[in-house]
Amino acid sequence: MTPNLIQQSAQIIHQANTLTILTGAGVSKESGVPTFRDALEGLWAQYDPQELATPQAFTSNPKLVWDWYEWRRKLASEVAPNAGHIALAELESIKDDVHIITQNVDDLHEQAGSQNVIHLHGNIATHKCFDNCRGIPTLIDITTLTYNKDATPPKCPYCGSNIRPNVVWFGENLPQYELNTAIEYSQNCDVMLVVGTSGMVSPASELPRIAKQHGAKIIEVNPDISTITHYADIKLEGASGEILPKVIEALHEN
Ligand code: BV8
Ligand code: ZN
């Protein structure tokens, strides 16, 4: 990928008043978090992620789905942010008015020092009552519960229903505040940096389109083609952990 594209991207970011960043599983790949389509190993390999990540799957086989999330939660708790996360956190310190919107359920952006990250699809490290018996969401700290690890999922201490991960499943609405804020940040940015997403899942996949329609420049970082690529102004083809530090370096030269 030509250094010139890095320079151009740094120039555009340097001139931006408001920068919105949308990330997907690709930004966490170099930390060792499998992308959504890769997160199917071992006994889950025969399942389609969109089948597992649904309220129907949890209702019909709570243990299978719970254990899949426990495997992913444990993995996410054992890895560290990579140079891509760190570069984005640095971008927040270099420029005012930078907003990060993520589809990821890990907290690697926060671990890298990013503030006010909008999690569109929830957070795998927190849990709630499946029936939200005490209001949406009825968050439950499972570390305070004693339950038999083999008889998973644990039960809600208030109503006895199953406890589930505090993530957004397919067919479920996104949390209202996060979605409205993400749409606002997409409508009001000069530049949107889209990092490591295939752009296959809506409404997150619509945010770059909204930004483009509102006049923003779109810079995409991805080693592969996504649904955003054809309308991106600049495509930085490669791994975010390698490319984003170079963009920061070029920004310092600006
Ligand atoms: C909703 C949390 C209203 C859980 C997730 C039919 C047609 C169109 C849409 C629909 C349809 N039927 C239903 C829908 C709507 C549906 C949807 O979009 N389905 C798709 C699959 C067709 N959306 C929903 O259901 C949403 N809710 O719409 O509510 C509603 C209600 C009722 C009925 C209808 C509508 C809820 C969606 C949220 C689901 N939860 N995650 C969990 O994590 O388990 S989605 C999950 O998958 C992730 O959060 C993320 O959003 C998505 C995965 O996408 P990516 O992050 O982009 O990851 P992916 O693996 O795809 O790609 C990785 C990319 O990284 C690749 O491009 C790769 O090249 C790149 N990469 C790899 N390495 C690197 C890299 N990039 C940079 N550096 C690297 N090193
Ligand atoms: Zn309950």
mmCIF file of N, CA and C in Angstrom, residues 174-242:
data_model
loop_
_atom_site.group_PDB
_atom_site.id
_atom_site.type_symbol
_atom_site.label_atom_id
_atom_site.label_comp_id
_atom_site.label_asym_id
_atom_site.label_seq_id
_atom_site.Cartn_x
_atom_site.Cartn_y
_atom_site.Cartn_z
ATOM 1 N N LEU A 174 -31.110 -2.690 18.740
ATOM 2 C CA LEU A 174 -29.921 -2.147 19.399
ATOM 3 C C LEU A 174 -30.363 -1.223 20.527
ATOM 4 N N PRO A 175 -29.504 -1.030 21.546
ATOM 5 C CA PRO A 175 -29.863 -0.106 22.628
ATOM 6 C C PRO A 175 -30.091 1.301 22.048
ATOM 7 N N GLN A 176 -31.207 1.940 22.447
ATOM 8 C CA GLN A 176 -31.658 3.180 21.801
ATOM 9 C C GLN A 176 -30.623 4.296 21.879
ATOM 10 N N TYR A 177 -30.066 4.532 23.104
ATOM 11 C CA TYR A 177 -29.119 5.655 23.267
ATOM 12 C C TYR A 177 -27.911 5.454 22.351
ATOM 13 N N GLU A 178 -27.369 4.237 22.373
ATOM 14 C CA GLU A 178 -26.175 3.973 21.566
ATOM 15 C C GLU A 178 -26.468 4.156 20.075
ATOM 16 N N LEU A 179 -27.625 3.636 19.615
ATOM 17 C CA LEU A 179 -27.950 3.751 18.183
ATOM 18 C C LEU A 179 -28.170 5.208 17.782
ATOM 19 N N ASN A 180 -28.943 5.931 18.572
ATOM 20 C CA ASN A 180 -29.199 7.348 18.234
ATOM 21 C C ASN A 180 -27.913 8.162 18.243
ATOM 22 N N THR A 181 -27.056 7.893 19.231
ATOM 23 C CA THR A 181 -25.796 8.635 19.317
ATOM 24 C C THR A 181 -24.899 8.308 18.129
ATOM 25 N N ALA A 182 -24.876 7.033 17.748
ATOM 26 C CA ALA A 182 -24.052 6.610 16.603
ATOM 27 C C ALA A 182 -24.543 7.263 15.311
ATOM 28 N N ILE A 183 -25.852 7.349 15.151
ATOM 29 C CA ILE A 183 -26.396 7.993 13.945
ATOM 30 C C ILE A 183 -26.032 9.482 13.952
ATOM 31 N N GLU A 184 -26.126 10.099 15.123
ATOM 32 C CA GLU A 184 -25.775 11.527 15.255
ATOM 33 C C GLU A 184 -24.298 11.747 14.899
ATOM 34 N N TYR A 185 -23.407 10.911 15.452
ATOM 35 C CA TYR A 185 -21.970 11.045 15.157
ATOM 36 C C TYR A 185 -21.691 10.799 13.678
ATOM 37 N N SER A 186 -22.511 9.978 13.037
ATOM 38 C CA SER A 186 -22.294 9.687 11.603
ATOM 39 C C SER A 186 -22.775 10.851 10.735
ATOM 40 N N GLN A 187 -23.865 11.497 11.172
ATOM 41 C CA GLN A 187 -24.412 12.628 10.407
ATOM 42 C C GLN A 187 -23.536 13.872 10.544
ATOM 43 N N ASN A 188 -22.839 13.997 11.679
ATOM 44 C CA ASN A 188 -22.117 15.249 11.979
ATOM 45 C C ASN A 188 -20.605 15.156 11.870
ATOM 46 N N CYS A 189 -20.084 14.171 11.137
ATOM 47 C CA CYS A 189 -18.609 14.086 11.077
ATOM 48 C C CYS A 189 -18.111 14.537 9.696
ATOM 49 N N ASP A 190 -16.883 15.076 9.656
ATOM 50 C CA ASP A 190 -16.258 15.452 8.380
ATOM 51 C C ASP A 190 -15.613 14.234 7.750
ATOM 52 N N VAL A 191 -15.091 13.366 8.647
ATOM 53 C CA VAL A 191 -14.399 12.159 8.184
ATOM 54 C C VAL A 191 -14.872 10.975 9.010
ATOM 55 N N MET A 192 -15.132 9.848 8.338
ATOM 56 C CA MET A 192 -15.398 8.600 9.075
ATOM 57 C C MET A 192 -14.304 7.593 8.703
ATOM 58 N N LEU A 193 -13.640 7.093 9.753
ATOM 59 C CA LEU A 193 -12.590 6.077 9.592
ATOM 60 C C LEU A 193 -13.266 4.739 9.902
ATOM 61 N N VAL A 194 -13.326 3.852 8.908
ATOM 62 C CA VAL A 194 -14.013 2.567 9.059
ATOM 63 C C VAL A 194 -12.950 1.481 9.111
ATOM 64 N N VAL A 195 -12.846 0.808 10.269
ATOM 65 C CA VAL A 195 -11.727 -0.110 10.519
ATOM 66 C C VAL A 195 -12.204 -1.517 10.818
ATOM 67 N N GLY A 196 -11.834 -2.482 9.950
ATOM 68 C CA GLY A 196 -12.013 -3.891 10.267
ATOM 69 C C GLY A 196 -13.435 -4.378 10.368
ATOM 70 N N THR A 197 -14.286 -3.922 9.428
ATOM 71 C CA THR A 197 -15.636 -4.471 9.404
ATOM 72 C C THR A 197 -16.007 -4.916 7.986
ATOM 73 N N SER A 198 -16.731 -6.037 7.900
ATOM 74 C CA SER A 198 -17.192 -6.532 6.591
ATOM 75 C C SER A 198 -18.409 -5.742 6.129
ATOM 76 N N GLY A 199 -19.039 -5.027 7.100
ATOM 77 C CA GLY A 199 -20.214 -4.220 6.757
ATOM 78 C C GLY A 199 -21.412 -5.067 6.376
ATOM 79 N N MET A 200 -21.479 -6.247 6.964
ATOM 80 C CA MET A 200 -22.568 -7.170 6.619
ATOM 81 C C MET A 200 -23.745 -7.089 7.574
ATOM 82 N N VAL A 201 -23.570 -6.459 8.720
ATOM 83 C CA VAL A 201 -24.631 -6.486 9.727
ATOM 84 C C VAL A 201 -25.229 -5.099 9.916
ATOM 85 N N SER A 202 -26.542 -4.993 9.737
ATOM 86 C CA SER A 202 -27.237 -3.708 9.896
ATOM 87 C C SER A 202 -27.869 -3.625 11.268
ATOM 88 N N PRO A 203 -28.138 -2.454 11.771
ATOM 89 C CA PRO A 203 -27.957 -1.131 11.154
ATOM 90 C C PRO A 203 -26.542 -0.565 11.208
ATOM 91 N N ALA A 204 -25.571 -1.254 11.862
ATOM 92 C CA ALA A 204 -24.199 -0.717 11.940
ATOM 93 C C ALA A 204 -23.648 -0.449 10.545
ATOM 94 N N SER A 205 -23.964 -1.347 9.612
ATOM 95 C CA SER A 205 -23.408 -1.232 8.252
ATOM 96 C C SER A 205 -23.915 0.011 7.522
ATOM 97 N N GLU A 206 -24.999 0.608 8.045
ATOM 98 C CA GLU A 206 -25.566 1.797 7.384
ATOM 99 C C GLU A 206 -24.859 3.081 7.807
ATOM 100 N N LEU A 207 -24.110 3.042 8.911
ATOM 101 C CA LEU A 207 -23.518 4.284 9.451
ATOM 102 C C LEU A 207 -22.543 4.955 8.480
ATOM 103 N N PRO A 208 -21.641 4.202 7.802
ATOM 104 C CA PRO A 208 -20.762 4.874 6.834
ATOM 105 C C PRO A 208 -21.552 5.487 5.673
ATOM 106 N N ARG A 209 -22.633 4.824 5.294
ATOM 107 C CA ARG A 209 -23.464 5.355 4.202
ATOM 108 C C ARG A 209 -24.110 6.677 4.645
ATOM 109 N N ILE A 210 -24.579 6.719 5.905
ATOM 110 C CA ILE A 210 -25.192 7.950 6.447
ATOM 111 C C ILE A 210 -24.143 9.066 6.461
ATOM 112 N N ALA A 211 -22.932 8.722 6.886
ATOM 113 C CA ALA A 211 -21.848 9.726 6.946
ATOM 114 C C ALA A 211 -21.558 10.262 5.544
ATOM 115 N N LYS A 212 -21.476 9.348 4.584
ATOM 116 C CA LYS A 212 -21.189 9.744 3.181
ATOM 117 C C LYS A 212 -22.300 10.660 2.674
ATOM 118 N N GLN A 213 -23.547 10.277 2.951
ATOM 119 C CA GLN A 213 -24.693 11.079 2.491
ATOM 120 C C GLN A 213 -24.681 12.481 3.123
ATOM 121 N N HIS A 214 -24.035 12.603 4.291
ATOM 122 C CA HIS A 214 -23.962 13.909 4.947
ATOM 123 C C HIS A 214 -22.637 14.616 4.651
ATOM 124 N N GLY A 215 -21.956 14.132 3.572
ATOM 125 C CA GLY A 215 -20.790 14.873 3.069
ATOM 126 C C GLY A 215 -19.448 14.476 3.659
ATOM 127 N N ALA A 216 -19.432 13.427 4.477
ATOM 128 C CA ALA A 216 -18.152 13.044 5.101
ATOM 129 C C ALA A 216 -17.254 12.308 4.104
ATOM 130 N N LYS A 217 -15.965 12.394 4.329
ATOM 131 C CA LYS A 217 -14.989 11.590 3.581
ATOM 132 C C LYS A 217 -14.878 10.248 4.316
ATOM 133 N N ILE A 218 -14.845 9.152 3.570
ATOM 134 C CA ILE A 218 -14.760 7.817 4.160
ATOM 135 C C ILE A 218 -13.368 7.237 3.894
ATOM 136 N N ILE A 219 -12.667 6.888 4.975
ATOM 137 C CA ILE A 219 -11.365 6.234 4.857
ATOM 138 C C ILE A 219 -11.525 4.829 5.444
ATOM 139 N N GLU A 220 -11.292 3.789 4.637
ATOM 140 C CA GLU A 220 -11.476 2.420 5.117
ATOM 141 C C GLU A 220 -10.125 1.737 5.317
ATOM 142 N N VAL A 221 -9.989 1.019 6.436
ATOM 143 C CA VAL A 221 -8.799 0.214 6.720
ATOM 144 C C VAL A 221 -9.255 -1.246 6.810
ATOM 145 N N ASN A 222 -8.835 -2.071 5.869
ATOM 146 C CA ASN A 222 -9.263 -3.476 5.818
ATOM 147 C C ASN A 222 -8.408 -4.211 4.783
ATOM 148 N N PRO A 223 -7.898 -5.381 5.102
ATOM 149 C CA PRO A 223 -7.095 -6.117 4.107
ATOM 150 C C PRO A 223 -7.972 -6.675 2.992
ATOM 151 N N ASP A 224 -9.271 -6.643 3.203
ATOM 152 C CA ASP A 224 -10.199 -7.292 2.272
ATOM 153 C C ASP A 224 -11.251 -6.300 1.787
ATOM 154 N N ILE A 225 -12.052 -6.738 0.825
ATOM 155 C CA ILE A 225 -13.170 -5.937 0.310
ATOM 156 C C ILE A 225 -14.315 -6.034 1.311
ATOM 157 N N SER A 226 -15.018 -4.921 1.543
ATOM 158 C CA SER A 226 -16.216 -4.937 2.396
ATOM 159 C C SER A 226 -17.340 -4.242 1.651
ATOM 160 N N THR A 227 -18.506 -4.121 2.289
ATOM 161 C CA THR A 227 -19.635 -3.446 1.630
ATOM 162 C C THR A 227 -19.422 -1.936 1.586
ATOM 163 N N ILE A 228 -18.353 -1.463 2.296
ATOM 164 C CA ILE A 228 -18.068 -0.017 2.318
ATOM 165 C C ILE A 228 -17.088 0.355 1.207
ATOM 166 N N THR A 229 -16.281 -0.638 0.792
ATOM 167 C CA THR A 229 -15.145 -0.337 -0.091
ATOM 168 C C THR A 229 -15.532 0.469 -1.327
ATOM 169 N N HIS A 230 -16.664 0.134 -1.957
ATOM 170 C CA HIS A 230 -16.971 0.770 -3.248
ATOM 171 C C HIS A 230 -17.310 2.247 -3.108
ATOM 172 N N TYR A 231 -17.658 2.714 -1.908
ATOM 173 C CA TYR A 231 -17.892 4.165 -1.805
ATOM 174 C C TYR A 231 -16.904 4.848 -0.866
ATOM 175 N N ALA A 232 -15.826 4.135 -0.480
ATOM 176 C CA ALA A 232 -14.797 4.767 0.363
ATOM 177 C C ALA A 232 -13.971 5.737 -0.498
ATOM 178 N N ASP A 233 -13.593 6.881 0.053
ATOM 179 C CA ASP A 233 -12.748 7.839 -0.671
ATOM 180 C C ASP A 233 -11.309 7.342 -0.717
ATOM 181 N N ILE A 234 -10.864 6.729 0.385
ATOM 182 C CA ILE A 234 -9.523 6.138 0.430
ATOM 183 C C ILE A 234 -9.625 4.735 1.031
ATOM 184 N N LYS A 235 -8.988 3.762 0.381
ATOM 185 C CA LYS A 235 -8.947 2.398 0.912
ATOM 186 C C LYS A 235 -7.510 2.083 1.301
ATOM 187 N N LEU A 236 -7.306 1.913 2.614
ATOM 188 C CA LEU A 236 -5.980 1.520 3.113
ATOM 189 C C LEU A 236 -6.013 0.016 3.306
ATOM 190 N N GLU A 237 -5.453 -0.687 2.320
ATOM 191 C CA GLU A 237 -5.576 -2.144 2.261
ATOM 192 C C GLU A 237 -4.505 -2.802 3.121
ATOM 193 N N GLY A 238 -4.935 -3.376 4.248
ATOM 194 C CA GLY A 238 -3.973 -4.060 5.115
ATOM 195 C C GLY A 238 -4.518 -4.196 6.523
ATOM 196 N N ALA A 239 -3.646 -4.643 7.417
ATOM 197 C CA ALA A 239 -4.042 -4.877 8.814
ATOM 198 C C ALA A 239 -4.016 -3.567 9.595
ATOM 199 N N SER A 240 -5.050 -3.322 10.390
ATOM 200 C CA SER A 240 -5.155 -2.054 11.127
ATOM 201 C C SER A 240 -4.015 -1.883 12.117
ATOM 202 N N GLY A 241 -3.498 -2.988 12.648
ATOM 203 C CA GLY A 241 -2.395 -2.885 13.613
ATOM 204 C C GLY A 241 -1.110 -2.396 12.970
ATOM 205 N N GLU A 242 -1.012 -2.541 11.657
ATOM 206 C CA GLU A 242 0.177 -2.057 10.925
ATOM 207 C C GLU A 242 -0.083 -0.672 10.330
#
